[in-house]
XYZ file of C-alpha atoms in Angstrom:
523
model
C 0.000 0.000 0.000
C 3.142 2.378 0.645
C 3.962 1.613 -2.709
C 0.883 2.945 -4.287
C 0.700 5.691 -2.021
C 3.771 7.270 -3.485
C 2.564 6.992 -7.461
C -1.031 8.372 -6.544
C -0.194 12.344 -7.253
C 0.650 10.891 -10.935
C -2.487 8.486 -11.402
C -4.562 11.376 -9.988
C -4.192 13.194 -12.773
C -3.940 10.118 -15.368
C -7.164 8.493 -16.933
C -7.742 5.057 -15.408
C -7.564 2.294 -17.602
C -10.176 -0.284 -17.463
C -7.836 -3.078 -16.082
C -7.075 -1.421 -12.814
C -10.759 -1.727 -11.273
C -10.822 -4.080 -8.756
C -8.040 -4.421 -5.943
C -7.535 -1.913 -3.146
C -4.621 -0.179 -5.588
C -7.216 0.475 -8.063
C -9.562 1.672 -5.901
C -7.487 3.722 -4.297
C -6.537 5.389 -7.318
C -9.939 6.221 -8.671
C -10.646 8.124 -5.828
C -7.729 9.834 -6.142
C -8.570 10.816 -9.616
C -12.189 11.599 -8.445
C -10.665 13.824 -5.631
C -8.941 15.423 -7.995
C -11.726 16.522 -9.851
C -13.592 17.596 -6.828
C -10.675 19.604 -6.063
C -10.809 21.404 -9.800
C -14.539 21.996 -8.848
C -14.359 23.383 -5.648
C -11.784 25.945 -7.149
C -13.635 26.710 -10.580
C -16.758 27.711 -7.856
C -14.648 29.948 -5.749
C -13.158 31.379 -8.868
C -16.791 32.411 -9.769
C -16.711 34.205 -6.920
C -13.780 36.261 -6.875
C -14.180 39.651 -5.866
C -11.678 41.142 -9.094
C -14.316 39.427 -11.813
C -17.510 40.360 -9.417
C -16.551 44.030 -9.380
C -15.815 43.957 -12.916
C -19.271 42.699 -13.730
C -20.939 45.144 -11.841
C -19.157 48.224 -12.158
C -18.061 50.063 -15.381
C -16.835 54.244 -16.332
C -18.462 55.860 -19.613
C -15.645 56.582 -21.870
C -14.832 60.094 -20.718
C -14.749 59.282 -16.834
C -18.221 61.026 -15.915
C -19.886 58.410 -15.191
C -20.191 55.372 -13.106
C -22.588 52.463 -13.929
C -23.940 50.123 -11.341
C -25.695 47.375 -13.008
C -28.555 49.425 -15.323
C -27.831 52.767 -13.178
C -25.682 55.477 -13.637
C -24.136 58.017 -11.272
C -22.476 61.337 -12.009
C -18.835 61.574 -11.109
C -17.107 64.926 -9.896
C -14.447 64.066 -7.359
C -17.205 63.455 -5.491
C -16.807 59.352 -4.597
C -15.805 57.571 -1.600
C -15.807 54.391 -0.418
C -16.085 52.183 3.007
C -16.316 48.248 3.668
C -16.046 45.544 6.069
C -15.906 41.805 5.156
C -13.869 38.728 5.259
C -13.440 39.817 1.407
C -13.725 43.083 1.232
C -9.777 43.863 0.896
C -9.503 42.096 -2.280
C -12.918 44.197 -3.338
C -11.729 47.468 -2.190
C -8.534 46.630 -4.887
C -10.959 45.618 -7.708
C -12.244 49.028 -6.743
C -9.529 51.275 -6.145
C -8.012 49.738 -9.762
C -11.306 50.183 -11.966
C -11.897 54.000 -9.941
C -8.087 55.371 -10.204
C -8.280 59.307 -9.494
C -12.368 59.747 -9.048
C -11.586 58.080 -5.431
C -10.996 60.633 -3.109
C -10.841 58.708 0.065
C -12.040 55.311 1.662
C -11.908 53.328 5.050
C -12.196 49.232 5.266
C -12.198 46.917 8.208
C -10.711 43.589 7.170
C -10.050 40.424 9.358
C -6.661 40.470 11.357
C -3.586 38.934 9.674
C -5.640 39.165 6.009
C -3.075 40.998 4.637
C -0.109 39.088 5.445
C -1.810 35.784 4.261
C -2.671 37.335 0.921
C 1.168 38.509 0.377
C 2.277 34.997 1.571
C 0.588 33.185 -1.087
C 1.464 35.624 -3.425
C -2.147 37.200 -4.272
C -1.225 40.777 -5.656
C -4.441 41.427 -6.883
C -6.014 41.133 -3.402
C -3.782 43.546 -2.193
C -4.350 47.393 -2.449
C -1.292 49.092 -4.156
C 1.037 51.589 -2.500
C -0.256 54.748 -1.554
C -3.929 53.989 -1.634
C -6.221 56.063 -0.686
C -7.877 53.592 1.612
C -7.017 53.361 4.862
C -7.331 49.756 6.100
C -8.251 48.674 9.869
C -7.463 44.763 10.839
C -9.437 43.772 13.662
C -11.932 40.708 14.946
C -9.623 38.117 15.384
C -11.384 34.527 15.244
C -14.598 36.191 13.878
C -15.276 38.196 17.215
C -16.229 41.951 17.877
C -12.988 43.516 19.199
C -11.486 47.029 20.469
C -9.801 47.194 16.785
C -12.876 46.380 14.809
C -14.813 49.800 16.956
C -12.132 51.656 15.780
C -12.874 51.216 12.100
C -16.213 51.288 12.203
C -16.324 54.267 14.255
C -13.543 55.930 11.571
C -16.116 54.588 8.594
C -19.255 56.185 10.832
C -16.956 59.493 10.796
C -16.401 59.671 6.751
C -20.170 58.624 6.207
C -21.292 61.479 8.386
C -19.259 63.885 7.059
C -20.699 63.320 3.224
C -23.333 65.919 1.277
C -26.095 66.105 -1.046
C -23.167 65.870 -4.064
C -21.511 62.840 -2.907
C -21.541 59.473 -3.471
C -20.455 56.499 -1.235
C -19.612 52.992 -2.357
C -19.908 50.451 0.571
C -18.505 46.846 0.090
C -19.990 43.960 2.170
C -19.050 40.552 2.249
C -19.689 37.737 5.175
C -17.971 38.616 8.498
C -19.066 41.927 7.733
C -21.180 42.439 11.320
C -18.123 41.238 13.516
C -16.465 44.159 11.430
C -18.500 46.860 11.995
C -19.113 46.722 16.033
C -20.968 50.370 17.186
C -23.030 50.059 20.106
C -25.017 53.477 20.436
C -23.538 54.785 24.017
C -23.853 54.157 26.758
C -23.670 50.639 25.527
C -20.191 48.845 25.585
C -19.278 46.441 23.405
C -18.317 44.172 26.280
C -22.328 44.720 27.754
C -23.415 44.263 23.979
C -21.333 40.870 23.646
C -22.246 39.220 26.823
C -25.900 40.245 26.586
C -25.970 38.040 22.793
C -23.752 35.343 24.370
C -26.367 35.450 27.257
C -29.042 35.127 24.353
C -27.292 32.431 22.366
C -27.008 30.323 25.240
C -30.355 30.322 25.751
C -31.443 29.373 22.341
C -32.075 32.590 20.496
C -32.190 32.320 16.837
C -29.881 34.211 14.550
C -32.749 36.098 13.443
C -33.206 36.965 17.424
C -29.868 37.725 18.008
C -29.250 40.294 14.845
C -32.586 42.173 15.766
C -31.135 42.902 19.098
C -27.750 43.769 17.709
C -29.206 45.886 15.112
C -31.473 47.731 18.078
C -28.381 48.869 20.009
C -26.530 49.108 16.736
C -25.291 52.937 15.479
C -24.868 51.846 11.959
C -26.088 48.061 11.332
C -30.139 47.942 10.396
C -29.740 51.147 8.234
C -27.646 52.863 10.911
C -24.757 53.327 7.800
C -27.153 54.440 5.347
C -28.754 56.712 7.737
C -25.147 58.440 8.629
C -24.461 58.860 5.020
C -27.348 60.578 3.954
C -28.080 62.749 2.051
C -25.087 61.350 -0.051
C -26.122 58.904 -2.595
C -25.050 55.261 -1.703
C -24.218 52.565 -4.104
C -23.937 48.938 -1.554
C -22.434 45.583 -3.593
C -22.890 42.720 -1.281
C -20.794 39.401 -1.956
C -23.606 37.189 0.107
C -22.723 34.898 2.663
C -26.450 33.963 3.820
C -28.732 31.188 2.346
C -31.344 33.202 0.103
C -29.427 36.465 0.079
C -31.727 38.407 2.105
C -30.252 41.855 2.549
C -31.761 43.049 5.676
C -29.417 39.853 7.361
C -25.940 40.445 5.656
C -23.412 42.082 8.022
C -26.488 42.987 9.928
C -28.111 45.185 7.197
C -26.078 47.986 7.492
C -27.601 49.922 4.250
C -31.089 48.019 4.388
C -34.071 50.155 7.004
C -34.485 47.463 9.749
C -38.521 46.686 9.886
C -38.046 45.649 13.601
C -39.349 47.626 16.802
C -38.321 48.343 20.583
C -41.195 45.946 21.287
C -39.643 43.116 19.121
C -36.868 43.341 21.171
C -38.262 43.649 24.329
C -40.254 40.428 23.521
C -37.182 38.288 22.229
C -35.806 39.981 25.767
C -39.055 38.671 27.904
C -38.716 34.729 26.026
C -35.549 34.264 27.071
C -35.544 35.270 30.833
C -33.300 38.646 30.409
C -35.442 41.893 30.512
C -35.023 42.259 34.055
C -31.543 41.744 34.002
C -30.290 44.093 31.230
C -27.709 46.548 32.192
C -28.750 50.120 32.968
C -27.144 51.280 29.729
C -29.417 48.416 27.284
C -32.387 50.007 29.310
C -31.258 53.696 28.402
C -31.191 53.138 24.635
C -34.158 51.103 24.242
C -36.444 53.809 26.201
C -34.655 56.297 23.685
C -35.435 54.500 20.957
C -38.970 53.810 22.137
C -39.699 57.872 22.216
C -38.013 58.560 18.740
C -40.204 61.192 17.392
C -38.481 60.910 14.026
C -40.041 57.261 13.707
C -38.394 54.299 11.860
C -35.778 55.813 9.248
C -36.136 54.932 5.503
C -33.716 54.092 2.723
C -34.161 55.199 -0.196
C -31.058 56.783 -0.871
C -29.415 53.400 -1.525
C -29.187 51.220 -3.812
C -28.191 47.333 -2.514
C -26.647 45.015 -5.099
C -25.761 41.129 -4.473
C -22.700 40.867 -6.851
C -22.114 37.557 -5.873
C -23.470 34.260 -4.048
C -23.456 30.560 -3.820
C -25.426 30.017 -6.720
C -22.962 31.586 -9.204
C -20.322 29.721 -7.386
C -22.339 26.441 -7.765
C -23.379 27.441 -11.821
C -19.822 27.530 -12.574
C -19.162 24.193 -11.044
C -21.677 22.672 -13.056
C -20.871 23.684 -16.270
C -17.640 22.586 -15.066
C -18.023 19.232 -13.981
C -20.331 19.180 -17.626
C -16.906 19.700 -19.778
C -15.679 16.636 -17.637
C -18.449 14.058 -18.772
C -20.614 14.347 -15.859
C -24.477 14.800 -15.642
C -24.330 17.431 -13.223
C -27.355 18.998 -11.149
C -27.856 21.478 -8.448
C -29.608 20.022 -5.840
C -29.686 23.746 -3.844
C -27.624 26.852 -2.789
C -29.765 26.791 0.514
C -28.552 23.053 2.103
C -29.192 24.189 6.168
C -29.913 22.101 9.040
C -28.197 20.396 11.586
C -24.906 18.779 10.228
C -25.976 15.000 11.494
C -29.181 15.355 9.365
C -27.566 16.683 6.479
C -24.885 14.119 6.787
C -27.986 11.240 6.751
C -29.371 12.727 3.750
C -26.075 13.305 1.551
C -25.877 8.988 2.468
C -28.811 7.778 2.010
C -28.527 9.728 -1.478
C -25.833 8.161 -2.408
C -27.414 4.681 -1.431
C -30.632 5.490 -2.861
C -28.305 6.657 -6.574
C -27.138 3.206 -6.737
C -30.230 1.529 -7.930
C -30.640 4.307 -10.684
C -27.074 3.981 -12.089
C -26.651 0.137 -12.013
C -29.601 -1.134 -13.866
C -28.448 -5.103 -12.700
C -29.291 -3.780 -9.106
C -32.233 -4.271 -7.385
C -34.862 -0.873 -7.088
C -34.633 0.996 -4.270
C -37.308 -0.284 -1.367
C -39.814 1.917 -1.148
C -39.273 2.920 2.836
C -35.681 3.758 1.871
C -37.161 5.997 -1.004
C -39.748 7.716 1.428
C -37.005 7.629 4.030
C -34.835 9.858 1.413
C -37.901 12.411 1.160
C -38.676 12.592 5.112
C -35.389 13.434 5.543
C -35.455 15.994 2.760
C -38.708 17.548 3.640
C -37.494 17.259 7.599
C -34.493 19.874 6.654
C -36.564 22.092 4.852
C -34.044 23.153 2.028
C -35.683 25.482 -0.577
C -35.767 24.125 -4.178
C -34.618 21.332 -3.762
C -34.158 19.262 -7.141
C -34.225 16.008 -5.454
C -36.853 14.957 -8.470
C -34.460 16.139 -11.137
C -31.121 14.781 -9.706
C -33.144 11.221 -9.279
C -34.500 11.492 -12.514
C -31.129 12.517 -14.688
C -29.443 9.092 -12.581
C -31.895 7.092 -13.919
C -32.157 8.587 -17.474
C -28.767 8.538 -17.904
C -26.952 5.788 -16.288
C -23.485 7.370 -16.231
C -21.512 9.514 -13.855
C -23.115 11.925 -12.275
C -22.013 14.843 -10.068
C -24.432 16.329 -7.460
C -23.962 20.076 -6.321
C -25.046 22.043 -3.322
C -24.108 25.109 -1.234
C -25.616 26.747 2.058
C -24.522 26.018 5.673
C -25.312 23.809 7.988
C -25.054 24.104 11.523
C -22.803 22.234 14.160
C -23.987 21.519 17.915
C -20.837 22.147 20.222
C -20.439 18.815 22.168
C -16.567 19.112 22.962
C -13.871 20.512 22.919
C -11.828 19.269 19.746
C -10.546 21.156 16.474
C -12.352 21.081 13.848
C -15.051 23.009 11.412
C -18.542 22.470 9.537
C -17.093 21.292 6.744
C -14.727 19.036 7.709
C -17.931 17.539 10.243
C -19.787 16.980 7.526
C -17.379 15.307 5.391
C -16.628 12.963 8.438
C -20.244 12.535 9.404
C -20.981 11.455 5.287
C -18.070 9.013 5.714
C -19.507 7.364 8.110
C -22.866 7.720 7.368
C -21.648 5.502 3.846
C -20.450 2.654 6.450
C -24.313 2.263 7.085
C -25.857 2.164 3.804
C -24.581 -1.146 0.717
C -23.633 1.355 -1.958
C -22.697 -1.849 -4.681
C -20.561 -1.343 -7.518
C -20.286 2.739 -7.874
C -17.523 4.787 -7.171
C -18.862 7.503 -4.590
C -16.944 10.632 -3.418
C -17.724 13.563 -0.845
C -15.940 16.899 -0.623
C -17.396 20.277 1.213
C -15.665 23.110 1.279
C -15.982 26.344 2.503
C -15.278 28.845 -0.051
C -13.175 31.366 2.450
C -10.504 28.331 2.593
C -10.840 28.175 6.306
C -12.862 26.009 8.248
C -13.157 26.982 11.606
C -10.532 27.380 13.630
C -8.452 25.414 11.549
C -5.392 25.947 8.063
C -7.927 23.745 5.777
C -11.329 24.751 3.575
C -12.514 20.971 3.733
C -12.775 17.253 3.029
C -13.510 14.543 0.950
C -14.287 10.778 1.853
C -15.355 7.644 0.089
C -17.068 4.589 1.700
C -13.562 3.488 2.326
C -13.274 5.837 4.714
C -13.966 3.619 7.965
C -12.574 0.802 7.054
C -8.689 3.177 6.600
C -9.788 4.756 9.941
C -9.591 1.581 11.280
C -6.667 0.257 9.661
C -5.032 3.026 11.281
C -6.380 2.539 14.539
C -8.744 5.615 14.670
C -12.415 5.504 15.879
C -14.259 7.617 13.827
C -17.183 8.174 16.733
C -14.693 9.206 18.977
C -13.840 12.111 17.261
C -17.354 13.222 16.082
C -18.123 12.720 20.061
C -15.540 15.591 20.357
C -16.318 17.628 17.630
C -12.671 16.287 16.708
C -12.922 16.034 12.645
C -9.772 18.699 12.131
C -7.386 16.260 14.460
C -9.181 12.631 12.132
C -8.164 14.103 9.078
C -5.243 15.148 10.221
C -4.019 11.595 11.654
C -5.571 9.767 8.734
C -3.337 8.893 5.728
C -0.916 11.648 6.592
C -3.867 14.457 5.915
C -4.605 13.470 2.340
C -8.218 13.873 2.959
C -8.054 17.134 3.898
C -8.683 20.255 1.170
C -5.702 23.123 1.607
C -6.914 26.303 -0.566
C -5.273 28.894 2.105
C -7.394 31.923 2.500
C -9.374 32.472 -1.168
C -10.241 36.248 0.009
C -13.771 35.284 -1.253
C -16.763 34.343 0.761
C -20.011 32.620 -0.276
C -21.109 30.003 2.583
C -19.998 26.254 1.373
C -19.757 24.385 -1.507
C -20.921 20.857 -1.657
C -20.163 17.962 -4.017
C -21.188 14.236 -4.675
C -19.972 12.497 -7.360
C -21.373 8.936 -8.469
C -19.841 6.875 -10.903
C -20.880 3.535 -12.339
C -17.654 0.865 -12.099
């Protein structure tokens, strides 16, 4: 096995030739081929996704430099444009910018993950980097995805050029996921540290995302609208790179440009649920009162004008088309896959199991409770659009290799204390959710990815498995329900085979939620 180990880099990239199926050499170089085409995948999506080509697409000067057009709208230029953002990829979007804008920029402030910079020059991405004497100042801050003291500084500098704009300006703001960690400004005499612990307090207790940002955008001075308000009466142009399932605006980075339709007494509802009214700090009390008596009423938007320039489902188009050039029937099963990781893990298997009896016409037809099983599952995670029909239907049309595509994010549920990420849980949990289900005489493969090449805590975007998978965790001594136990998948894939499951990218400067593949293909 040692031996084959060192010539599969070369047969990854090789056709196979129809006498190697069959032993465990064989096998183990068709999934090495097949992980190599998930890995082309997975970067043709994030590719899509870039923030150079997004820009490019969306923005555009008339000829004689008067003009800038935003889509099907145009806006009159006179030294008169600035330009703020905060986002895991926002750095490599304020370049795009700065490069396509030249001299009409006058000025511009960003907030950008800590250490972004320095990763980008390390792997040798120039064109994510702004050039020498830009006109952007940049602020790192929100180390490990939290609200810190550096991220308050640049959003209070980006508050201070938005407030200081008139009736003859115009302000470009670039948003991309992270964006709310970014852009922490609780209204005084809220801290950050009161804001923090009172939606860790509300986490802990359950509160929904959509709980949580309607109390941060309540005590907010520039998320719900709070940014837009600041600017006006300046003119604001928004391009949002999306990192939420559906691309609703009014969530991304907290809705910073978009008027938030919640009240005082939404909050002081979520506030009552949970336990916490009576325990809120003086200062949480102070602004909500304020708020409460506003005699201006809720503020309005229409000012701005909020464009999604990119999301998972151009990342996911692109990997279609590409996994099309490579002989695959490809379909998108959705760009909205949410739900607890186990359940998604369940579903991605049984899949696969279900697939069989559609590609190998010798095989016996799927039983009819593992068919309706399939569809409980499906209709249990509630993912929008799903093309479960279609994907079923191609399979059994077809009978030929097929490659199944999804993005969203699913969600993990904390159990210990181990190293590890969504992705790489989910690739883990599919591994050994392929050890339950006969799969017969198909070549299956796995990878998710997240599309900012970091998952979690950890140097890698992903991983891929193959119904081998348990049987080389054992081989190797490693108990794959240990490690989910632990929340442990980082420190598996790191033990098993040397780490050739896992998927290095290093830090894309993109961000668009996850990219899912499954690939099924007849021996």
């Amino acid at each position: 096995m040692a031996a084959a180990l060192q010539v599969l880099p070369r047969l990854a990239r090789a056709p196979l030739h129809p006498f190697l199926w069959g032993g465990p050499v064989a096998r183990l170089a068709s999934s090495m081929a097949l992980a190599e085409q998930a890995r082309q995948l997975f970067e043709s999506a994030v590719g899509a996704v870039l923030p150079g080509p997004m820009l490019h697409r969306t923005l555009s000067l008339d000829p004689g430099g008067r003009q800038l057009k935003v889509r099907d709208r145009n806006f009159q230029l006179k030294q008169n444009l600035y330009l703020v953002g905060f986002g895991k990829a926002v750095l490599g979007m304020a370049a795009a910018a700065e490069e396509l804008l030249g001299q009409h920029l006058v000025q511009g402030v960003i907030s950008i993950p800590k250490g972004i910079r320095a990763a980008m020059e390390r792997a040798g991405k120039q064109e994510m980097l702004l050039k020498p004497h830009s006109r952007v100042q940049v602020f790192e801050g929100a180390e490990d995805n939290l609200p810190d003291r550096d991220a308050l500084r640049a959003a209070l500098a980006i508050r201070q050029l938005a407030e200081g704009l008139t009736a003859d300006d115009l302000l470009l703001v670039l948003i991309s996921g992270g964006g709310s960690a970014l852009l922490p400004a609780p209204i005084p005499p809220v801290t950050l540290e009161e804001k923090q612990t009172l939606t860790k307090l509300l986490a802990a207790r359950g509160a929904t995302i959509q709980e949580l940002n309607t109390i941060r955008k309540t005590l907010s001075q520039l998320k719900g609208g709070g940014l837009a308000q600041a600017a006006y009466p300046a003119q604001v142009v928004s391009l949002i790179l999306s990192d939420v399932v559906g691309d609703p605006v009014e969530v991304i980075a907290s809705g910073p440009t978009v008027a938030s339709s919640h009240s005082v007494q939404d909050c002081l509802h979520i506030l009552n649920r949970y336990g916490l009214r009576a325990a809120l700090p003086r200062s949480v009390k102070t602004v909500l009162s304020r708020a409460d008596s506003d005699p201006h009423g809720p503020h309005t938007c229409g000012h701005v004008l909020n464009v999604i320039i990119g999301s998972n489902v151009l990342a996911l188009a692109e990997a279609q088309r590409q996994a099309e050039a490579l002989g695959y029937q490809a379909v998108v099963l959705s760009a909205a896959m949410q739900g607890d990781v186990k359940s998604v893990a369940q579903f991605y298997g049984l899949l696969a199991h279900v697939a069989r009896t559609h590609l190998t016409p010798s095989m016996a037809g799927a039983s009819v409770e593992e068919d309706a099983q399939l569809h409980e599952l499906a209709a249990e995670l509630q993912i929008p659009d799903l093309q479960l029909e279609e994907a079923l239907e191609t399979m059994a049309r077809g009978r030929g290799p097929v490659c199944l595509l999804a993005g969203g994010e699913p969600t993990v549920q904390l159990q210990g204390s181990g190293k590890g990420g969504r992705n790489q849980e989910l690739a883990l949990r599919v591994g050994a959710e392929f050890r339950r289900w006969p799969l017969g005489p198909i070549d299956v493969l796995f990878l998710s990815g997240g599309t900012d090449g970091q998952d979690g805590p950890t140097e890698a975007a992903g991983a891929w498995v193959t119904p081998e998978l348990a049987s080389e965790a054992i081989a190797e001594g490693l108990d794959m329900a240990t490690f989910l136990a632990h929340n442990d998948s980082h420190t598996f894939f790191c033990r098993l085979q040397g780490g050739l499951h896992l998927l290095h990218t290093g830090m894309t400067g993109t961000n668009v939620m996850d990219t899912h593949l499954l690939f099924l293909r007849p021996r």
